[in-house]
Short mmCIF file of C-alpha atoms in Angstrom, two decimals:
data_model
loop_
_atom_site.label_atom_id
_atom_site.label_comp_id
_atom_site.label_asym_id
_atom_site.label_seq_id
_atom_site.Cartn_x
_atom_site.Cartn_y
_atom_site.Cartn_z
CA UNK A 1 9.77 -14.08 -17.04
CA UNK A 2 6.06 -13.90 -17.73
CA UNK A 3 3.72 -13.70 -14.78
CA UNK A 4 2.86 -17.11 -14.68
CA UNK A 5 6.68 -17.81 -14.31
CA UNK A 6 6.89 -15.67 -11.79
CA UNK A 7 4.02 -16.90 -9.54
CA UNK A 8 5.84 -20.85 -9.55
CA UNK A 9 9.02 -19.15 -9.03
CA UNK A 10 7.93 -16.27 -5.98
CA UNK A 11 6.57 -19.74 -4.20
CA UNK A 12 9.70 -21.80 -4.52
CA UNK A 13 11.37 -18.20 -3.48
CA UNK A 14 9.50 -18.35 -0.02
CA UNK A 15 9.84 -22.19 -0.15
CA UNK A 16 13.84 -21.13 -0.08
CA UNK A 17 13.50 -18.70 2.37
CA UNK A 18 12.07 -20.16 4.74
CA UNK A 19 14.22 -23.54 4.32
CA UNK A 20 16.79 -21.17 4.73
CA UNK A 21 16.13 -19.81 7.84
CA UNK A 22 14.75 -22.69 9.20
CA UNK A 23 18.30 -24.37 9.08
CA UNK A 24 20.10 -21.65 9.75
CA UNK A 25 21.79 -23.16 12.45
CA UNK A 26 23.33 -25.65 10.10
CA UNK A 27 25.54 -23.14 8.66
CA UNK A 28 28.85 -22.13 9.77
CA UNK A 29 27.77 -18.24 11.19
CA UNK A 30 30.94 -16.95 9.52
CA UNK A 31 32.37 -17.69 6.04
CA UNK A 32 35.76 -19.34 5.43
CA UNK A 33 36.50 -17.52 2.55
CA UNK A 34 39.14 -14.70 1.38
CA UNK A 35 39.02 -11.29 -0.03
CA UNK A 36 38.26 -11.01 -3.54
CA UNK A 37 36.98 -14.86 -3.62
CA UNK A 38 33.84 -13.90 -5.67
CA UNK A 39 35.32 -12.79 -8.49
CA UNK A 40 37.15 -16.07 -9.75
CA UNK A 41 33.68 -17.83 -9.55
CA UNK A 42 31.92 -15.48 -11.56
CA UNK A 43 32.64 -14.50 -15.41
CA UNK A 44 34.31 -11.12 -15.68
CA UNK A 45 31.53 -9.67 -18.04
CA UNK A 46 27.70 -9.42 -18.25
CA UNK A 47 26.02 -12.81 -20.39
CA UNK A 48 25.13 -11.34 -23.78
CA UNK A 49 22.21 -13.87 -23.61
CA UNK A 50 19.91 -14.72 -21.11
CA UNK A 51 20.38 -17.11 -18.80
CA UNK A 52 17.85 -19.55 -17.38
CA UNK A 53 16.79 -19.19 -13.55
CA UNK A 54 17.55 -22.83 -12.43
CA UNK A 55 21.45 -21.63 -12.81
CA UNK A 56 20.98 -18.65 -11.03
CA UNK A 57 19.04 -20.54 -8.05
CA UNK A 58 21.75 -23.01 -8.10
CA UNK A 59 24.80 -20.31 -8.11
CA UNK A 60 23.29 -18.64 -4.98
CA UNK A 61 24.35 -22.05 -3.01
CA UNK A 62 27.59 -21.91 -4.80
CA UNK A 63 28.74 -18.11 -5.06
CA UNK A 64 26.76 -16.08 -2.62
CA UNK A 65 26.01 -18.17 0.69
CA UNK A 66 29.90 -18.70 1.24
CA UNK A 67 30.44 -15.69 1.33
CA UNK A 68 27.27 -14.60 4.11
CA UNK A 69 27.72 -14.08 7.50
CA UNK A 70 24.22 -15.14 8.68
CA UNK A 71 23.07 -12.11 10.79
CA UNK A 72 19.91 -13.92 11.67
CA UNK A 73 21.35 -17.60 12.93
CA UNK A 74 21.17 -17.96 16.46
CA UNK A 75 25.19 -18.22 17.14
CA UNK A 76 25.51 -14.38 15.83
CA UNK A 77 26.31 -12.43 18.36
CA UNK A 78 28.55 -9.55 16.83
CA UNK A 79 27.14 -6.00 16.23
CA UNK A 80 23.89 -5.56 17.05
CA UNK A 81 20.41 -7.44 16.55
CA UNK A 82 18.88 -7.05 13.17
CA UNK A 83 15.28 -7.45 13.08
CA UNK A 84 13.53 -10.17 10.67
CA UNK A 85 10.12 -11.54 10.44
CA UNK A 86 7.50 -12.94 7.73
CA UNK A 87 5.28 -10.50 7.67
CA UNK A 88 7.53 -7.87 7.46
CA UNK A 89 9.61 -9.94 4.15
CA UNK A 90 6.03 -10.01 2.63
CA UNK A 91 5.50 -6.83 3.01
CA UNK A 92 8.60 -5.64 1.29
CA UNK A 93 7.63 -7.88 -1.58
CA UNK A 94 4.57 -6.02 -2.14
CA UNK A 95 6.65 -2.82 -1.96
CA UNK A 96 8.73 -3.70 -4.44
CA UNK A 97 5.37 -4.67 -6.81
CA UNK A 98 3.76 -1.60 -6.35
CA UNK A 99 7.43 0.20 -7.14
CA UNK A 100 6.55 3.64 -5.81
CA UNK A 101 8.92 6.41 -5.49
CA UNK A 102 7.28 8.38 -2.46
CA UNK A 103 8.79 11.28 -2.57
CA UNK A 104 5.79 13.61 -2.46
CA UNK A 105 2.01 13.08 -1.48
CA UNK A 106 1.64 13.32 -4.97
CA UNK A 107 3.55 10.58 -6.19
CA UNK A 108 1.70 8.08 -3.98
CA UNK A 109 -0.53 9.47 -1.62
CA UNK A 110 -0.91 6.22 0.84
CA UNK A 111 3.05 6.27 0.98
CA UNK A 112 3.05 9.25 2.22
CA UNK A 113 -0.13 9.05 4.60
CA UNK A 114 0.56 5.69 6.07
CA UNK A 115 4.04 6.21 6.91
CA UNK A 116 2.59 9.27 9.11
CA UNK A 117 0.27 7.33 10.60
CA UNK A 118 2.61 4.09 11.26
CA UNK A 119 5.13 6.48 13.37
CA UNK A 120 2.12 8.16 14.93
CA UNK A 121 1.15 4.39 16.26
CA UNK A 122 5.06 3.76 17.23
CA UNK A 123 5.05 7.03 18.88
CA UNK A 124 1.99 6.37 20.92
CA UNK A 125 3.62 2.31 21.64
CA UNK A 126 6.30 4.76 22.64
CA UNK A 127 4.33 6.93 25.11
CA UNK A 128 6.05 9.76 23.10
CA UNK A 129 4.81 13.66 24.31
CA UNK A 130 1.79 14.41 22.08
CA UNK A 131 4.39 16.92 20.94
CA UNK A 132 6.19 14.18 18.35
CA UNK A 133 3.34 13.34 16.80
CA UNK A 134 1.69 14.47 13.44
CA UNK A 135 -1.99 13.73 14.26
CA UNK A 136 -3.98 15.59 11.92
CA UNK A 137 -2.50 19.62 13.00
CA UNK A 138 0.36 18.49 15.27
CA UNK A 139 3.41 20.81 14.65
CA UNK A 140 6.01 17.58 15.12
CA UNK A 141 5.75 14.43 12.88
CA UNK A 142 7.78 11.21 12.42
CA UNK A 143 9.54 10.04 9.26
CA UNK A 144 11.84 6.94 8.55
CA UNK A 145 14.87 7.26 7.15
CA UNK A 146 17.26 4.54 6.41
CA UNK A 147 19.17 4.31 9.00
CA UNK A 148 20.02 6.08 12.58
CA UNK A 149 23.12 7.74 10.66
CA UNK A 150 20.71 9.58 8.44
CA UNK A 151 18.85 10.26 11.14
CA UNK A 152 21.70 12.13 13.09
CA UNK A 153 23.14 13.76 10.40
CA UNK A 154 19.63 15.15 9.36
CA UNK A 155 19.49 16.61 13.04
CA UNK A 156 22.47 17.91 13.01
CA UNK A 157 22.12 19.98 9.67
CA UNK A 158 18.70 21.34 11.11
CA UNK A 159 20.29 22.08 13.90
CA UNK A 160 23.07 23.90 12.07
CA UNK A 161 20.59 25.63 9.86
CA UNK A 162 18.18 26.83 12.95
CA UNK A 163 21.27 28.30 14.74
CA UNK A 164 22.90 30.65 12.35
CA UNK A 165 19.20 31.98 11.31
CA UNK A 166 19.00 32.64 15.03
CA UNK A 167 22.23 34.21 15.64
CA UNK A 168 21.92 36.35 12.31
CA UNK A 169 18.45 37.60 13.55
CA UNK A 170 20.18 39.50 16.65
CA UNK A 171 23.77 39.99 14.87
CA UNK A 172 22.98 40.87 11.28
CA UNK A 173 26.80 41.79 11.12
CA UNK A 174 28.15 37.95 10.98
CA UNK A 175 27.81 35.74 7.84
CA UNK A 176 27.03 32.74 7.80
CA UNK A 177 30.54 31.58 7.21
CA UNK A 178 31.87 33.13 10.51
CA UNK A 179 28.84 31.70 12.65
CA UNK A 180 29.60 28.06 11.18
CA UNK A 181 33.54 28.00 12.19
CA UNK A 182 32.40 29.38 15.54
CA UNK A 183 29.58 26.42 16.07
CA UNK A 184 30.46 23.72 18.26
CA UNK A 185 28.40 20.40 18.58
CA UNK A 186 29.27 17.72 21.43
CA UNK A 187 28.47 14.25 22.15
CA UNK A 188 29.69 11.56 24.33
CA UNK A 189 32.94 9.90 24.45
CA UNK A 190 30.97 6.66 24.45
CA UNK A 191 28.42 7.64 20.84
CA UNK A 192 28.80 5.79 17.93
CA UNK A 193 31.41 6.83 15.27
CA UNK A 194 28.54 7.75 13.17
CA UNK A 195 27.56 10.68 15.45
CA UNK A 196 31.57 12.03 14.67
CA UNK A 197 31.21 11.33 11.29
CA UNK A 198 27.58 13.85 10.80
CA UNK A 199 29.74 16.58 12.26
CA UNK A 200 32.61 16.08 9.81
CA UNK A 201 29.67 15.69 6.77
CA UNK A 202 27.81 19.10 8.50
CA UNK A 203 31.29 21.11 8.97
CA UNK A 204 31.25 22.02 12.49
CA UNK A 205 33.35 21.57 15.09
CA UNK A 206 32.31 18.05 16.92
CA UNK A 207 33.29 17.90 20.85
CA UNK A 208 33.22 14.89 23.40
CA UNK A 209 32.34 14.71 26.60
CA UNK A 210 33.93 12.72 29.36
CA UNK A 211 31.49 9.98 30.93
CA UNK A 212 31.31 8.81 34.32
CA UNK A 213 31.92 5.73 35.87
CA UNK A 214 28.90 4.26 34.11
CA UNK A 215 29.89 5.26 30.96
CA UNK A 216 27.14 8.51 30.95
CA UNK A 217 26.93 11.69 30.44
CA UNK A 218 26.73 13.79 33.06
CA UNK A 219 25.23 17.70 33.79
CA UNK A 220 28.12 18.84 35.40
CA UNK A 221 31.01 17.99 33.29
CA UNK A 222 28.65 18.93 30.28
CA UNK A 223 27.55 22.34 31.71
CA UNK A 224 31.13 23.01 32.30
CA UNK A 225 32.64 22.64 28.89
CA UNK A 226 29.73 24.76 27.31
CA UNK A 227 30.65 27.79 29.95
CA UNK A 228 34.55 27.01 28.71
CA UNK A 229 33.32 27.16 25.24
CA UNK A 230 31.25 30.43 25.43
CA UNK A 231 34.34 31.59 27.42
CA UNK A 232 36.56 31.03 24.28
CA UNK A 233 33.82 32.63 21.88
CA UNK A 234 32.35 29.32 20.53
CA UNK A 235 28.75 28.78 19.49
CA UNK A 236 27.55 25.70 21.29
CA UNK A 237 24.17 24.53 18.79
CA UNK A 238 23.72 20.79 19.62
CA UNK A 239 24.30 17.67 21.46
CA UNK A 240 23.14 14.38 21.29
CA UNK A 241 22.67 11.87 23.76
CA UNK A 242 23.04 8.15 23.52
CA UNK A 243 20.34 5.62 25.03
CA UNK A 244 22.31 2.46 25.10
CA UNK A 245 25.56 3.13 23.77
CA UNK A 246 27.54 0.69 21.28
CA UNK A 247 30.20 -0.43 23.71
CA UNK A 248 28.12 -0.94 27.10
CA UNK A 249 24.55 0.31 26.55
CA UNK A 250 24.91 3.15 28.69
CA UNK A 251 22.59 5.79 28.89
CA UNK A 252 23.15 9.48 29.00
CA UNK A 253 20.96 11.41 32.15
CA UNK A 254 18.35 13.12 29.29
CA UNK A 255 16.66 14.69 32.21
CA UNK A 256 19.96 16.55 33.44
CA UNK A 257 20.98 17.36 30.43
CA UNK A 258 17.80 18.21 28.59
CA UNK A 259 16.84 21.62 30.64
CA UNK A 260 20.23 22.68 29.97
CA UNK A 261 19.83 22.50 26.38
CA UNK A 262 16.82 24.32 26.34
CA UNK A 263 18.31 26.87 28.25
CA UNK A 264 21.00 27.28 26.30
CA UNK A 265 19.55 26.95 22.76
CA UNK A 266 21.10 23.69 22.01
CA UNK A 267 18.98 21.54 19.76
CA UNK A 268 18.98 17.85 22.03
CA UNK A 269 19.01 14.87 19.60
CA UNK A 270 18.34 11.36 21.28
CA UNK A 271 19.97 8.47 19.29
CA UNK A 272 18.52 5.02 20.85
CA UNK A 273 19.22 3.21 17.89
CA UNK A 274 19.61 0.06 19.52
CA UNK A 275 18.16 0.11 22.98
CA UNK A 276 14.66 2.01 21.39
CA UNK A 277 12.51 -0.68 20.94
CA UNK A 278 12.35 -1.67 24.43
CA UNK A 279 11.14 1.43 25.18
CA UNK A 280 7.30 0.29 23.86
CA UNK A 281 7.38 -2.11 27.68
CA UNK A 282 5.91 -0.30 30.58
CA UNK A 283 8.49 -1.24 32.73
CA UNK A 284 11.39 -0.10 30.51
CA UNK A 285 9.88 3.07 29.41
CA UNK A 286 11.16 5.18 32.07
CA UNK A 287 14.86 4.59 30.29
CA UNK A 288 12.81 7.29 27.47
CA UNK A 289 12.20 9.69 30.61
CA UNK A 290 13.63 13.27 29.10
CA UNK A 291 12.73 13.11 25.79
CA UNK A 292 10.51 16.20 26.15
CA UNK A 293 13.09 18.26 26.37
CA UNK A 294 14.57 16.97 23.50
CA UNK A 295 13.86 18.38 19.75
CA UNK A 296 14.64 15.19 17.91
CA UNK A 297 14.64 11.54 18.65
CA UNK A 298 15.16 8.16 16.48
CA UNK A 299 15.58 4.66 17.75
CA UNK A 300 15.46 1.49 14.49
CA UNK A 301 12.94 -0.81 14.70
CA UNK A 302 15.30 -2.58 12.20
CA UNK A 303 17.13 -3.33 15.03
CA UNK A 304 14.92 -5.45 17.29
CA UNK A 305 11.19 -5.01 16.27
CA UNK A 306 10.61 -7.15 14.00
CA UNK A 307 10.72 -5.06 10.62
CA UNK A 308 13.63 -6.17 8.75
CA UNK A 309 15.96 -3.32 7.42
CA UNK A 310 15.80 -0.76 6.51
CA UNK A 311 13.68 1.14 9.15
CA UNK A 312 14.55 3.89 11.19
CA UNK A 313 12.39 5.84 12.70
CA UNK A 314 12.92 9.65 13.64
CA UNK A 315 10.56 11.76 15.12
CA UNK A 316 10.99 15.57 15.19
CA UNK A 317 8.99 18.76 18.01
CA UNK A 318 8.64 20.95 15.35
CA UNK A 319 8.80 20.03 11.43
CA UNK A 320 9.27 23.24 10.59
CA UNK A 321 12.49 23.36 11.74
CA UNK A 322 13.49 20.04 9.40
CA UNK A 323 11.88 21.20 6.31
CA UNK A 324 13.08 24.59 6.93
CA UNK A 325 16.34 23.58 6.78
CA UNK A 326 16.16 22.01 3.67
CA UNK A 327 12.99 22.82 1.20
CA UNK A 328 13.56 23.03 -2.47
CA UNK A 329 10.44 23.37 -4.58
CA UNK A 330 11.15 22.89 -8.26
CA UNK A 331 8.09 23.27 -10.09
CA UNK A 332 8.47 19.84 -11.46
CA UNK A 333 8.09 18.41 -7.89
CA UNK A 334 5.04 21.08 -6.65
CA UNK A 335 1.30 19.99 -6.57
CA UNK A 336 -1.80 21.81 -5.70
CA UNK A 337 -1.93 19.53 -1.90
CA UNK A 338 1.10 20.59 -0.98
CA UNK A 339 0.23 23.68 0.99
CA UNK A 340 -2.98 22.25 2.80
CA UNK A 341 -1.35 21.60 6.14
CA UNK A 342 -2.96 18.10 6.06
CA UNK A 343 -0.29 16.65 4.00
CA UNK A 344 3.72 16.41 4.13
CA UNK A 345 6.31 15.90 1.26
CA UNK A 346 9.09 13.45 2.84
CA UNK A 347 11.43 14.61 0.26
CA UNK A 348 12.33 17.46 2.89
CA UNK A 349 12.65 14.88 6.00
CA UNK A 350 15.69 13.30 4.50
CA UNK A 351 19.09 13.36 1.96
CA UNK A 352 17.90 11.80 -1.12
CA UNK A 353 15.07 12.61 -3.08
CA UNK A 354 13.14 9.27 -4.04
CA UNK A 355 12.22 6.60 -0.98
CA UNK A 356 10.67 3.40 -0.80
CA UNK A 357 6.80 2.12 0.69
CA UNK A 358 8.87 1.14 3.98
CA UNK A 359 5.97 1.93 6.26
CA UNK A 360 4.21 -1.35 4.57
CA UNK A 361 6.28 -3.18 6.71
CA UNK A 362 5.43 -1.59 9.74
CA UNK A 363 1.83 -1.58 9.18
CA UNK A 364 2.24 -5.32 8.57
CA UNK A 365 4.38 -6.09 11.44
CA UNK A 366 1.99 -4.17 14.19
CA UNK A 367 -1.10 -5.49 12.83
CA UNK A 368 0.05 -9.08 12.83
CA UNK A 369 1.92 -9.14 16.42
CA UNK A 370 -0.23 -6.20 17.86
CA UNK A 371 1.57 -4.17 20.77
CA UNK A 372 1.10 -7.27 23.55
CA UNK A 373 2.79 -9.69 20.83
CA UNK A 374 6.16 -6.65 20.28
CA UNK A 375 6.11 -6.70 23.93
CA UNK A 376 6.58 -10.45 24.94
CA UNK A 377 8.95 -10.51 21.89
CA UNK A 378 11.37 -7.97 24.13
CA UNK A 379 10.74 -9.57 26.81
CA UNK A 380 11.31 -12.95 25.71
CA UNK A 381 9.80 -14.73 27.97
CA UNK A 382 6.14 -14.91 29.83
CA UNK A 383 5.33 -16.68 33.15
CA UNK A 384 4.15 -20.19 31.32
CA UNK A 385 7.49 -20.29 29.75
CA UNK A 386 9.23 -19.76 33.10
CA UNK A 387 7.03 -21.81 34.97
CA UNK A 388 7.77 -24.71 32.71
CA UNK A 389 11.44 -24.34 32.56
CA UNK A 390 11.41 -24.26 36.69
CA UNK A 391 9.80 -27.64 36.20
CA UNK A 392 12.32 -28.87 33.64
CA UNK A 393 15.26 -28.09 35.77
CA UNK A 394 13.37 -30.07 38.56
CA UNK A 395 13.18 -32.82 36.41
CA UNK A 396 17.03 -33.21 35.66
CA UNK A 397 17.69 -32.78 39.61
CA UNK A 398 21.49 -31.24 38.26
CA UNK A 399 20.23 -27.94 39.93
CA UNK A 400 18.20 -26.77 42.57
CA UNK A 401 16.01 -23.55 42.19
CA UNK A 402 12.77 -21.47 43.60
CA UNK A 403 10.91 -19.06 42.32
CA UNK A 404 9.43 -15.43 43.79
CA UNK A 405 7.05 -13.35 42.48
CA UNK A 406 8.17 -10.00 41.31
CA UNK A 407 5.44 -7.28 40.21
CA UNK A 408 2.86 -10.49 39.26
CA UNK A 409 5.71 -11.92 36.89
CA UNK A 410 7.21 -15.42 38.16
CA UNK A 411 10.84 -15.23 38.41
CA UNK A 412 13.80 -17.67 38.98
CA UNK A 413 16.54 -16.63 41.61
CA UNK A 414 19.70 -18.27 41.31
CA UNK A 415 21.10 -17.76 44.79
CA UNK A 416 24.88 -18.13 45.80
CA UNK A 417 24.39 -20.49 48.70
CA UNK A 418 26.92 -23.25 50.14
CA UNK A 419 30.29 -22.50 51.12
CA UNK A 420 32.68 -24.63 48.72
CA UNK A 421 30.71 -23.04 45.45
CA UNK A 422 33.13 -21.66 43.12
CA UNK A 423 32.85 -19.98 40.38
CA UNK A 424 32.82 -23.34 38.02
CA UNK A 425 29.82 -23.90 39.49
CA UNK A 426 28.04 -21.38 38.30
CA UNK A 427 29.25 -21.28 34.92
CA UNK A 428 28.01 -25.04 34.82
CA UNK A 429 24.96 -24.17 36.36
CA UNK A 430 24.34 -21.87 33.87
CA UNK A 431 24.96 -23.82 30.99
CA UNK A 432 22.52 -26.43 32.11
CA UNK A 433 19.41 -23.41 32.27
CA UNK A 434 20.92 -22.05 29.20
CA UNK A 435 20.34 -25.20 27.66
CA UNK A 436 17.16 -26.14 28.69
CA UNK A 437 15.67 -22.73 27.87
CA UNK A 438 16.99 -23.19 24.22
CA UNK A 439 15.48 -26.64 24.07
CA UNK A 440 12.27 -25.40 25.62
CA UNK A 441 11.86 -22.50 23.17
CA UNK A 442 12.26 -25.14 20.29
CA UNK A 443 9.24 -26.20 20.82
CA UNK A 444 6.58 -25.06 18.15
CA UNK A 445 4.19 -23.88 21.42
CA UNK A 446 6.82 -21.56 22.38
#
């Protein structure tokens, strides 16, 4: 393929993309198909010759999309959101041009320096403690990593790695090896697996802690297995909190369970993996409240921002501490910038050594929505839009609503009123707004 090739075939390539998500919604959300039904309609070696692209184009139709469960049509509703938008799909096709492999300043300067900046803007969308950020001579810094997993994990080694330097410093007597089967990390009983999973990876000993009736965690209880584990001569190094857990969405009480930490030496990682992004609305940010006491913190704008994956943002109080824990400087890798202060190597933010230009999607995303347009996209809604779908419901004279006026945003209460109402009622009621919203946000306007 020859570039003129390739600039007819990239535009048929966005013509198919975006045909494809615009009918979406045509497509069964979840394949009928069986395991191991690819390989009987492919052959069972590479072609020795080339092949020509209209048959490749045509065997996506035929061999891949049966087999896709279409994350982005609007009847998913498994998991957890993953983000998607244009500007962020055309700015992974320029990072895939340019083809860097940022794993130094040196190797591409502006991957390194505008994936500091980018998570210096989130931070600041994120009212994070000037603490987080890199700035120019900040001692914290954000990085992306691929996903919150990483980002846990890479917290929890840190953590590891701070806490027997500390303990040797005052009790040069224990190795290393006696420290780590004496360390003990906890979490709650409601974190994701993947949490679990970054203790078995880091070798320590991974405790949960009971939640209470709202599925969070709790000073007390916490407080009171760290004494019982100090009691029984354990090393308690870490814990990390959940902001809107898998199951529920619960949140842990950060500002409990923060001063504790500090007190008792316990690095405090916040995983918000899901529930983050919300946290760049005023009236949600106070869901963030602790996070200074915390050392670490990650949220993925993958999730529901608008930057399509992989993008998962981790910020960190002192870099030191993350590089410290796992700097090797080959001289094939060093460069004469590297000590300047002004300048960070990401190869010793994360597990593998190369990475892509992810923070061009970022920088594409916030400049093309700006913070007001990432706000109204969590919010999903404005006054206009409820203002007209009050008027719609009118219209159909099925229901009967008013609206109050909440904090200068127009609202719609659905009030339980006459006596014979029963609980059919409502669910039909429901249905009708339901379905006059989604009508309503078909529009191209909306």
């Amino acid at each position: 393929m020859d570039a003129e090739e390739f600039r007819r075939r990239g535009k048929e390539m966005v013509d198919l993309v975006a045909d494809y998500l615009e009918n979406i919604e045509d497509r069964p959300v979840y394949p009928d198909v069986e395991p191991g039904y690819l390989r009987s309609l492919i052959p069972t070696e590479a072609p020795q010759d080339p092949e020509n692209y209209e048959d490749i184009i045509k065997d996506v139709e035929r061999v891949i999309m049966p087999g896709i469960t279409h994350w982005h049509s609007p009847n998913f509703f498994a998991y957890f959101p993953t983000a998607s938008s244009y500007p962020a799909m055309l700015a992974d096709m320029l990072c895939g041009a340019i083809g860097c492999i940022g794993f130094s300043w040196a190797a591409s300067p502006a991957c390194t320096e505008l994936e500091t900046v980018m998570l210096d803007w989130l931070g600041k969308m994120l009212q994070l403690p000037e603490c987080f950020l890199a700035g120019t001579h900040g001692q914290g810094g954000g990085v992306i990593q691929g996903t919150a997993s990483e980002a846990t994990l890479m917290s929890l080694l840190a953590a590891r790695c701070k806490a027997v330097r500390r303990i040797q410093a005052t009790n040069s007597d224990m190795s290393e090896m006696e420290i780590l089967s004496k360390l003990v990390a906890y979490t709650s009983d409601q974190a994701h697996s993947s949490v679990e999973r970054a203790a078995l990876i880091g070798g320590v000993k991974m405790k949960k802690v009971p939640t209470d009736e709202h599925y969070a965690v709790r000073k007390d209880m916490f407080m009171k297995m760290v004494e019982e584990d100090k009691a029984d001569g354990l090393l308690p190094f870490y814990f990390c909190a959940t902001l809107g857990t898998t199951p529920s969405c619960a949140f842990d009480k950060t500002e409990e369970l923060g001063p504790l930490c500090n007190e008792e030496n316990m690095w405090m990682h916040i995983d918000a993996a899901y529930a983050g992004s919300a946290f760049i609305c005023p009236e949600f940010r106070p869901l963030l409240n602790g996070v200074e006491f915390a050392d670490s913190f990650n949220f993925n704008p993958h999730k529901w921002l608008l930057i399509n994956f992989d993008c998962s943002a981790m910020w960190v109080k002192k870099r030191a501490d993350l590089i410290g824990a796992f700097k090797m400087d080959p001289l094939y890798l060093k460069h004469e910038n590297q000590e300047s202060g002004l300048v960070t190597d990401y190869r010793h933010w994360q597990i593998p050594l190369g990475r892509r230009f992810r923070s061009l999607k970022m920088w594409f995303v916030f400049r093309m929505y700006g913070l007001n347009g990432l706000q109204a996209y969590i919010r999903k809604g404005s006054n206009e839009l409820n203002q007209n779908l009050l008027k719609r419901i009118t219209q159909c004279r099925e229901i009967h609503l008013v609206p109050c006026q909440l904090s200068g945003r127009f609202v719609l209460r659905f009030a339980i009123c006459a006596r014979k109402i029963e609980s059919h009622h409502v669910q039909k009621a429901w249905q009708h707004i339901t379905q006059l919203t989604f009508e309503l946000l078909q529009e191209p306007e909306h």
